Short mmCIF file of C-alpha atoms in Angstrom, two decimals:
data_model
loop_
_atom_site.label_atom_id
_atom_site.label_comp_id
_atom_site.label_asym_id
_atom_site.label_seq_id
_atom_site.Cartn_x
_atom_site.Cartn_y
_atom_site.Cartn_z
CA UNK Z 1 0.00 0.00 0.00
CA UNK Z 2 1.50 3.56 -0.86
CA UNK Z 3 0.33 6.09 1.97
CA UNK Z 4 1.41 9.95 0.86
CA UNK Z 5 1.26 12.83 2.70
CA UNK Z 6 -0.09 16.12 1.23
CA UNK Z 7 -0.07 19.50 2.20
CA UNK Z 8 -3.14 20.61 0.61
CA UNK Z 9 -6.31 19.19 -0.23
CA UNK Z 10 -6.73 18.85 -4.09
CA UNK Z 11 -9.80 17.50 -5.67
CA UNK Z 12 -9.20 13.71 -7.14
CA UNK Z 13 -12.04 12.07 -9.23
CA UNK Z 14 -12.98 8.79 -8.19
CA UNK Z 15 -14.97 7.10 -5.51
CA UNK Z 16 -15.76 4.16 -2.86
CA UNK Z 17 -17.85 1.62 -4.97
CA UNK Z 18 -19.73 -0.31 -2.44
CA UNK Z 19 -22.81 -2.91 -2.46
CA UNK Z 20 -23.04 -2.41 1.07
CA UNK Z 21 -25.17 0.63 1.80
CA UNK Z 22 -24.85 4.37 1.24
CA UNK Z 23 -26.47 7.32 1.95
CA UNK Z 24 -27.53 10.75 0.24
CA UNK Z 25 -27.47 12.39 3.13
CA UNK Z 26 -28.69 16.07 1.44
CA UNK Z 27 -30.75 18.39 4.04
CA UNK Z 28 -35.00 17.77 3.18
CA UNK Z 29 -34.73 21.10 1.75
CA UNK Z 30 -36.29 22.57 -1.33
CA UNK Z 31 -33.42 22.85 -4.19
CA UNK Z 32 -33.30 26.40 -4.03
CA UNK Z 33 -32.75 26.57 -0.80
CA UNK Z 34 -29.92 23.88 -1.17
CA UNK Z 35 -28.49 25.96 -3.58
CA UNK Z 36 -28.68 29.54 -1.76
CA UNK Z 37 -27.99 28.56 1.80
CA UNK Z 38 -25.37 26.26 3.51
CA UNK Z 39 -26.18 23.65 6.23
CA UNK Z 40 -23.64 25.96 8.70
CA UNK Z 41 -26.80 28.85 8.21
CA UNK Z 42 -29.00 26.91 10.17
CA UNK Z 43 -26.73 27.29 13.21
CA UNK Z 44 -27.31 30.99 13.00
CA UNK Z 45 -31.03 31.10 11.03
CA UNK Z 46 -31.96 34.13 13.40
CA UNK Z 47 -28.59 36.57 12.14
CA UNK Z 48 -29.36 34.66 8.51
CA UNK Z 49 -33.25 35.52 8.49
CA UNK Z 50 -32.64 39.10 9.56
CA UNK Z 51 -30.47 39.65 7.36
CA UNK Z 52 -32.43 38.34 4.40
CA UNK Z 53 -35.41 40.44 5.60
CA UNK Z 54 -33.44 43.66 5.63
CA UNK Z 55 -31.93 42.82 1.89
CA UNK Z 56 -35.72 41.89 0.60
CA UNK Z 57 -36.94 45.43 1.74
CA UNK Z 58 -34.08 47.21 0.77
CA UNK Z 59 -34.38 45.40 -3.01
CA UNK Z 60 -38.35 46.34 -3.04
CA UNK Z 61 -37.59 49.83 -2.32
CA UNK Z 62 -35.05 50.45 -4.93
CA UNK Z 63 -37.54 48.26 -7.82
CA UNK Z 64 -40.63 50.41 -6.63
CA UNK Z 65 -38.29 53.41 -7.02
CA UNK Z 66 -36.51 52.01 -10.38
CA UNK Z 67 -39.84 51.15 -11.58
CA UNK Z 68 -41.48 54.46 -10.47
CA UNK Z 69 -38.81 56.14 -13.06
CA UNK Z 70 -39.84 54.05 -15.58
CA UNK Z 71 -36.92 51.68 -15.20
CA UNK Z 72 -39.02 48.51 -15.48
CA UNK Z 73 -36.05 45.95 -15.09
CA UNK Z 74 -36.66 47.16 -11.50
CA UNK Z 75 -39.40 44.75 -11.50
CA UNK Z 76 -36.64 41.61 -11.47
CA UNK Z 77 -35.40 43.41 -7.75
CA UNK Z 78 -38.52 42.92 -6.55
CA UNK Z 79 -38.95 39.28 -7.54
CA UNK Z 80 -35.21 38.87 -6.18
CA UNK Z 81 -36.42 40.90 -2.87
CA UNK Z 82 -39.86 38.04 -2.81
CA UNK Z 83 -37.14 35.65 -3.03
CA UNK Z 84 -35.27 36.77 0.01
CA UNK Z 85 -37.99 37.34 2.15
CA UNK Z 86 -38.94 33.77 1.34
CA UNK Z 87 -35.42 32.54 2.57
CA UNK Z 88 -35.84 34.46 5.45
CA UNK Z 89 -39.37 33.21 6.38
CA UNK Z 90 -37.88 29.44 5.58
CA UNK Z 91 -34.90 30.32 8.00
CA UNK Z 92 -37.07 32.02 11.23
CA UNK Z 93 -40.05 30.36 10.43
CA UNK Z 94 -40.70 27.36 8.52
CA UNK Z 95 -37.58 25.50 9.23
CA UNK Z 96 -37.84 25.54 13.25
CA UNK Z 97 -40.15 22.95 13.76
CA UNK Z 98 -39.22 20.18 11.12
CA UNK Z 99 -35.49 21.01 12.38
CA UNK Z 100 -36.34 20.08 15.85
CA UNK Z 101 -37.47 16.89 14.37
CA UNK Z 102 -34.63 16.10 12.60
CA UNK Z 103 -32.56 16.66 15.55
CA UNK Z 104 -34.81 14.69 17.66
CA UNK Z 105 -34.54 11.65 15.66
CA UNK Z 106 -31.19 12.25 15.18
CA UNK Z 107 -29.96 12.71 18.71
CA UNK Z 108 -32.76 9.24 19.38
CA UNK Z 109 -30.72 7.16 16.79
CA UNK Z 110 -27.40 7.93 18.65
CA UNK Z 111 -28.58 6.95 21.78
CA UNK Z 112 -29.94 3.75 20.07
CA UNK Z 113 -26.85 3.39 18.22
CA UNK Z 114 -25.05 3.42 21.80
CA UNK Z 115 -26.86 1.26 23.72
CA UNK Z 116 -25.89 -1.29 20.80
CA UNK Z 117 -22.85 -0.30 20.96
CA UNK Z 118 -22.45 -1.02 24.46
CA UNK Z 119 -24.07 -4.38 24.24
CA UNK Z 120 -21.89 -5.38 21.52
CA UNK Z 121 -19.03 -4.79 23.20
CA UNK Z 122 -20.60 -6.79 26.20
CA UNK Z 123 -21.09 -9.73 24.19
CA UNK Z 124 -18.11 -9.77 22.42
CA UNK Z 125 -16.36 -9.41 26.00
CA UNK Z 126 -18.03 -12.05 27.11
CA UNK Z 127 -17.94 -14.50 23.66
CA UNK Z 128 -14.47 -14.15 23.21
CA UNK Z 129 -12.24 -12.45 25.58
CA UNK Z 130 -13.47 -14.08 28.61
CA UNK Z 131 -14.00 -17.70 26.94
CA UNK Z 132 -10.12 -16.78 25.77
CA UNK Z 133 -9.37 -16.20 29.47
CA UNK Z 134 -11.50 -19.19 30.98
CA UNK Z 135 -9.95 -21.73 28.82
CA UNK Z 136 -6.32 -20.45 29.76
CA UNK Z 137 -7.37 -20.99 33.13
CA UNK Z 138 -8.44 -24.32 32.82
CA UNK Z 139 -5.53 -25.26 30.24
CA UNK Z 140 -3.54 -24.04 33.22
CA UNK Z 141 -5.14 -25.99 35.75
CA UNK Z 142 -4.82 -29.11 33.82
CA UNK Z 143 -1.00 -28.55 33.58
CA UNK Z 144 -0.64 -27.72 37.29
CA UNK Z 145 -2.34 -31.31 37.72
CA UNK Z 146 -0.22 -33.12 35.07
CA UNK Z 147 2.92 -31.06 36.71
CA UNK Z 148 1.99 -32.76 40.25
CA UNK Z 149 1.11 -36.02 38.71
CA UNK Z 150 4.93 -36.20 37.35
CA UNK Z 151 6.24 -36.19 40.81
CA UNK Z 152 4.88 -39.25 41.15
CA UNK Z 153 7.12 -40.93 38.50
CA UNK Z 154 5.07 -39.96 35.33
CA UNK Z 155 7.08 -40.85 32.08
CA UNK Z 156 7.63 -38.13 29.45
CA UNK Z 157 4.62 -38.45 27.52
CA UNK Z 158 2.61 -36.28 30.58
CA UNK Z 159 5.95 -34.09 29.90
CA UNK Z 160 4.91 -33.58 26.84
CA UNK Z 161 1.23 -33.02 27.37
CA UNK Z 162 2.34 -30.52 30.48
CA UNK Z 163 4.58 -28.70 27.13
CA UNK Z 164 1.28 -28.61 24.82
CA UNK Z 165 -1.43 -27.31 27.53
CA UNK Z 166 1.61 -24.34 28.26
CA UNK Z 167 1.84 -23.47 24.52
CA UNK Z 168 -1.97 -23.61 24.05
CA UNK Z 169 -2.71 -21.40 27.12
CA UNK Z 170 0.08 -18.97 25.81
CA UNK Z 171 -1.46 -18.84 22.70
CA UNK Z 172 -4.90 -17.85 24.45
CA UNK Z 173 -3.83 -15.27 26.37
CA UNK Z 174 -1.79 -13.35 23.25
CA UNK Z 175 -5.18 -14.25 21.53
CA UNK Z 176 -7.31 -12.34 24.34
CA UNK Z 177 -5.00 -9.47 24.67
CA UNK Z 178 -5.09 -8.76 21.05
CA UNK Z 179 -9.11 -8.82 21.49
CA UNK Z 180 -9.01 -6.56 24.50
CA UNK Z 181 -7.32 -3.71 22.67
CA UNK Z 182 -9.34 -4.36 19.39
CA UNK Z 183 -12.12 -3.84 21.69
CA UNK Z 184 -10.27 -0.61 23.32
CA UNK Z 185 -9.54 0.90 19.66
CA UNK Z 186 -13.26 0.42 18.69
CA UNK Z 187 -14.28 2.60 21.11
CA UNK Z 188 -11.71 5.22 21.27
CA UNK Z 189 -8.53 5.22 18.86
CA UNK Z 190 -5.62 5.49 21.11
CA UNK Z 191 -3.77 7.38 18.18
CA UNK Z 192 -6.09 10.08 18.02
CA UNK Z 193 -4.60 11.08 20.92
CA UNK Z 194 -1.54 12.14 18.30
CA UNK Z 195 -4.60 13.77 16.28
CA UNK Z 196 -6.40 13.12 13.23
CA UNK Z 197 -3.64 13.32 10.72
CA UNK Z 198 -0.99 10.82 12.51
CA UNK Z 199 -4.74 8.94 12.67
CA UNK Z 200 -5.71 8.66 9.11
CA UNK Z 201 -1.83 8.10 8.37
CA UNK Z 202 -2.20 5.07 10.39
CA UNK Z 203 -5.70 3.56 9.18
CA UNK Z 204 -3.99 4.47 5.72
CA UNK Z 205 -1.15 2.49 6.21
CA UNK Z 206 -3.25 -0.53 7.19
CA UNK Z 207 -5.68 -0.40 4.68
CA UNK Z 208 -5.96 -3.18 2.17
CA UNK Z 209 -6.05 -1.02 -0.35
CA UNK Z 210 -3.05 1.56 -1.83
CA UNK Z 211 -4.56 4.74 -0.75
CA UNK Z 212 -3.30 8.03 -0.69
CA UNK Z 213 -3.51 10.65 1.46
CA UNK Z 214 -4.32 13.88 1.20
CA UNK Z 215 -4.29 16.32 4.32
CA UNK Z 216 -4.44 20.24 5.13
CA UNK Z 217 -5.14 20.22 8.91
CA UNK Z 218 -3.58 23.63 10.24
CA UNK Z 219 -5.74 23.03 13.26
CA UNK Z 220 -7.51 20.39 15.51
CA UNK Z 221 -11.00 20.16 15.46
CA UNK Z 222 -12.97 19.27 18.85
CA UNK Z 223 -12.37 15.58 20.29
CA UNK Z 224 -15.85 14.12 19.32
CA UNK Z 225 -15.57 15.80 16.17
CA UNK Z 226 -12.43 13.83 15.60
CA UNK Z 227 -14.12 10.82 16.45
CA UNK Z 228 -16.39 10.66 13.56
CA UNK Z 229 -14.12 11.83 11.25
CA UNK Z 230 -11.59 8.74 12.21
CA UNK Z 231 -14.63 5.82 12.04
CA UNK Z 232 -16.16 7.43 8.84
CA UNK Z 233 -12.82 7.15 6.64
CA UNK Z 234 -12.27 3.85 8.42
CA UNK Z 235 -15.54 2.66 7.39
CA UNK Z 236 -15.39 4.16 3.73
CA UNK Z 237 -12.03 2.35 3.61
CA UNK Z 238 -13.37 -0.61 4.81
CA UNK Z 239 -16.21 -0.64 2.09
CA UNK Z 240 -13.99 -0.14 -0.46
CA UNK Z 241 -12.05 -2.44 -0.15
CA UNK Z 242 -14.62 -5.07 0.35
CA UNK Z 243 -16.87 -4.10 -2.09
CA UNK Z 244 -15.63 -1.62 -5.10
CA UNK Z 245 -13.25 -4.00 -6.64
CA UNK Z 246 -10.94 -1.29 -6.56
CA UNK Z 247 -7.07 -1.05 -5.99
CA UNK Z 248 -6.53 2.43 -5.14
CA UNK Z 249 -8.10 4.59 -3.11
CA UNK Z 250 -7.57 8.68 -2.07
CA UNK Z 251 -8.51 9.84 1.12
CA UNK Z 252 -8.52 13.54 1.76
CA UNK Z 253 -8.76 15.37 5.12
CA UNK Z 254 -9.33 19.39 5.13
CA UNK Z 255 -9.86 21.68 8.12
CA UNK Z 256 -11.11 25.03 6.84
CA UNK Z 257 -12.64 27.58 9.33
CA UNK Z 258 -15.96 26.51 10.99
CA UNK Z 259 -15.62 22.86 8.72
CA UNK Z 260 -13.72 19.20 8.08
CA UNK Z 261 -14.46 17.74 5.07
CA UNK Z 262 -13.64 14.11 5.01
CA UNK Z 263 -13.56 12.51 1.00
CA UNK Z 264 -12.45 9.39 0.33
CA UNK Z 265 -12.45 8.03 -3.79
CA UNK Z 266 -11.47 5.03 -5.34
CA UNK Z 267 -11.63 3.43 -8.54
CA UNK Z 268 -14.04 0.70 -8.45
CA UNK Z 269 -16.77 -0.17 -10.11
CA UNK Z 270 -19.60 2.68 -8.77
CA UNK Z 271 -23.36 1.44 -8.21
CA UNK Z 272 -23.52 2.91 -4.27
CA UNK Z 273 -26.63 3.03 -3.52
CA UNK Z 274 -29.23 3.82 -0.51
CA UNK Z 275 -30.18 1.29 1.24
CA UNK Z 276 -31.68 1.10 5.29
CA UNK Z 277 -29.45 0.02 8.34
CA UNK Z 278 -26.45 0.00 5.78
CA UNK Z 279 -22.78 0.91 7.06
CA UNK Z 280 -23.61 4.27 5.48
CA UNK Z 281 -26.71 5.36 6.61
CA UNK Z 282 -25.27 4.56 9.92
CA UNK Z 283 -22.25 7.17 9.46
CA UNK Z 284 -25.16 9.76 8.18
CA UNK Z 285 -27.04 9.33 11.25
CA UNK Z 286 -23.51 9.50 13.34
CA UNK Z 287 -22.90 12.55 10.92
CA UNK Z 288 -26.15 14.16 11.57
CA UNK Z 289 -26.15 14.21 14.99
CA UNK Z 290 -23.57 17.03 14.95
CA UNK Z 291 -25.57 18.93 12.09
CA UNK Z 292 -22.95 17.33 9.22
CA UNK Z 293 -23.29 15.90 5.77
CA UNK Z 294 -22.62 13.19 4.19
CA UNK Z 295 -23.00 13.15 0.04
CA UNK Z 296 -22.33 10.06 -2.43
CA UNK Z 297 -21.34 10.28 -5.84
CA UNK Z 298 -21.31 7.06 -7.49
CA UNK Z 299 -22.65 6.44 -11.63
CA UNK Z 300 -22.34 3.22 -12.39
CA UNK Z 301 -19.18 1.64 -13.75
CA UNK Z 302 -17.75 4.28 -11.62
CA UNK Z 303 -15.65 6.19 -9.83
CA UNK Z 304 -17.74 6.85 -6.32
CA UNK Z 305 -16.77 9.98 -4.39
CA UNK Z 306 -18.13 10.02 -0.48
CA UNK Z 307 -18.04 13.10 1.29
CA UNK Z 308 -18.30 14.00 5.05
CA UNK Z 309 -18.52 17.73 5.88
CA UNK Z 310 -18.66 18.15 9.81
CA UNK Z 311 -18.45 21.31 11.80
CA UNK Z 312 -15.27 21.61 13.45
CA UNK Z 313 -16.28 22.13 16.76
CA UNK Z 314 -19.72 21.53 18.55
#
């Protein structure tokens, strides 16, 4: 796998091709509004809405005035002034209700996503680290018996048998160890102590596929912000390698002002597509609960480009 550092963020065609679920996670929006407005707006709709109120009357004015002098083109400043005050009734009006929604559910489905979370990690706890650490303890036991029994004259077969039971319960306790901190890195990377670029360097470098990397992180964003960054581009990774066919992959990680956008492209075979209690509508929901985005690109025959924009601090 190649893994290359970058100072700044370029734009690279290409995609994650995945069978596995995606997500067009685009704001329930009309277009326009898409178009005119960013999702960081809603954080401030009040300073937004006021200010597209005081541009729509300023606009009429000046067309009543235009028009007034016979200047009738003054008539497309007040259609542009309608439009405003429209954006500004969406923004301190219309929005507030359907947002709390959104953030309801949103904030629900975390919780949810938790509390399976937390069982998970019960169960595999119990499934497999502990069954790891029960059999070494009885593989021990029955070489502490054999180990008596040879100083009673036992030949060298129980010698042998003592050697095997050691080996086996050595391997079992490497094997429950290396569980234990699987379990430890799923729910907190220890490297993103180091921050998100040594991070993505490392999930990078153990990728299956040869991805590149692409970074322009001048500053660190806030810890749980960090978070979701580091499982999204693990779990974009992860689907494309297991699904796109690809054998190269770019992943990109920018830090602007007030946003980190995480992209990561390969060049598989496209076809991504929606599909419920995917991989990728989980990330959206993880992505929405801080008011992100996440956006799929992926024609068929591909390339696939996934996007994660995320504010940089909550």
């Amino acid at each position: 796998m190649r893994v290359t550092a970058v100072a700044k963020a370029s734009q690279v065609p290409g995609g994650i091709s995945m069978r596995a679920p995606s997500d067009n996670a685009t704001p329930s929006e009309p277009l326009i509004m898409r178009i005119l407005l960013r999702p960081a707006a809603y954080r401030h709709a009040k300073v937004w809405g006021i200010v597209c109120v005081a541009v729509s009357l300023w606009l009429f004015v000046l067309g009543v005035i235009l028009c007034s002098y016979g200047f009738w083109w003054g008539a497309s400043l007040i259609a542009v002034a309608a439009l405003e005050l429209w954006v500004a009734y969406r923004l301190l009006v219309a929005p507030l209700p359907q947002r709390v929604r959104e953030l309801e559910q949103s904030r629900a489905h975390l919780v949810d996503d938790s509390a399976a979370r937390l069982r998970r990690i019960e169960r595999d706890l119990h499934d497999g680290a502990q069954a790891q650490m029960v059999a070494v303890t009885m593989k021990l036991g029955l070489a502490t018996k054999k180990l008596r029994g040879m100083t009673d004259g036992a030949g060298q077969t129980d010698l042998d048998r003592v050697l095997e039971l050691v080996a086996a319960a050595h391997r079992g306790a490497k094997e429950a160890v290396t569980e234990l901190r699987d379990l430890a890195r799923g729910i907190h990377p220890p490297v993103l102590d180091q921050g998100l670029g040594i991070a993505l360097t490392s999930l990078a470098a153990r990728s299956d596929l040869a991805v590149e990397l692409v970074t322009d992180l001048p500053e660190r964003p806030s810890a749980a912000i960090e978070t979701i960054a580091y499982f999204c581009a693990a779990e974009l990774l992860a689907n494309a390698a297991k699904h796109s066919g690809a054998r190269h992959a770019t992943l990109e990680a920018v830090h602007v002002p007030g946003l980190l956008r995480v992209r990561v492209s390969d060049n598989g075979c496209g076809g991504a597509r929606v599909e419920a209690r995917g991989g990728l509508a989980g990330l959206a929901e993880r992505v929405k609960t801080v008011d992100g985005r996440l956006q799929i690109s992926s024609p068929p025959g591909g390339p696939t480009v996934v996007t994660v924009e995320l504010p940089s601090h909550i």
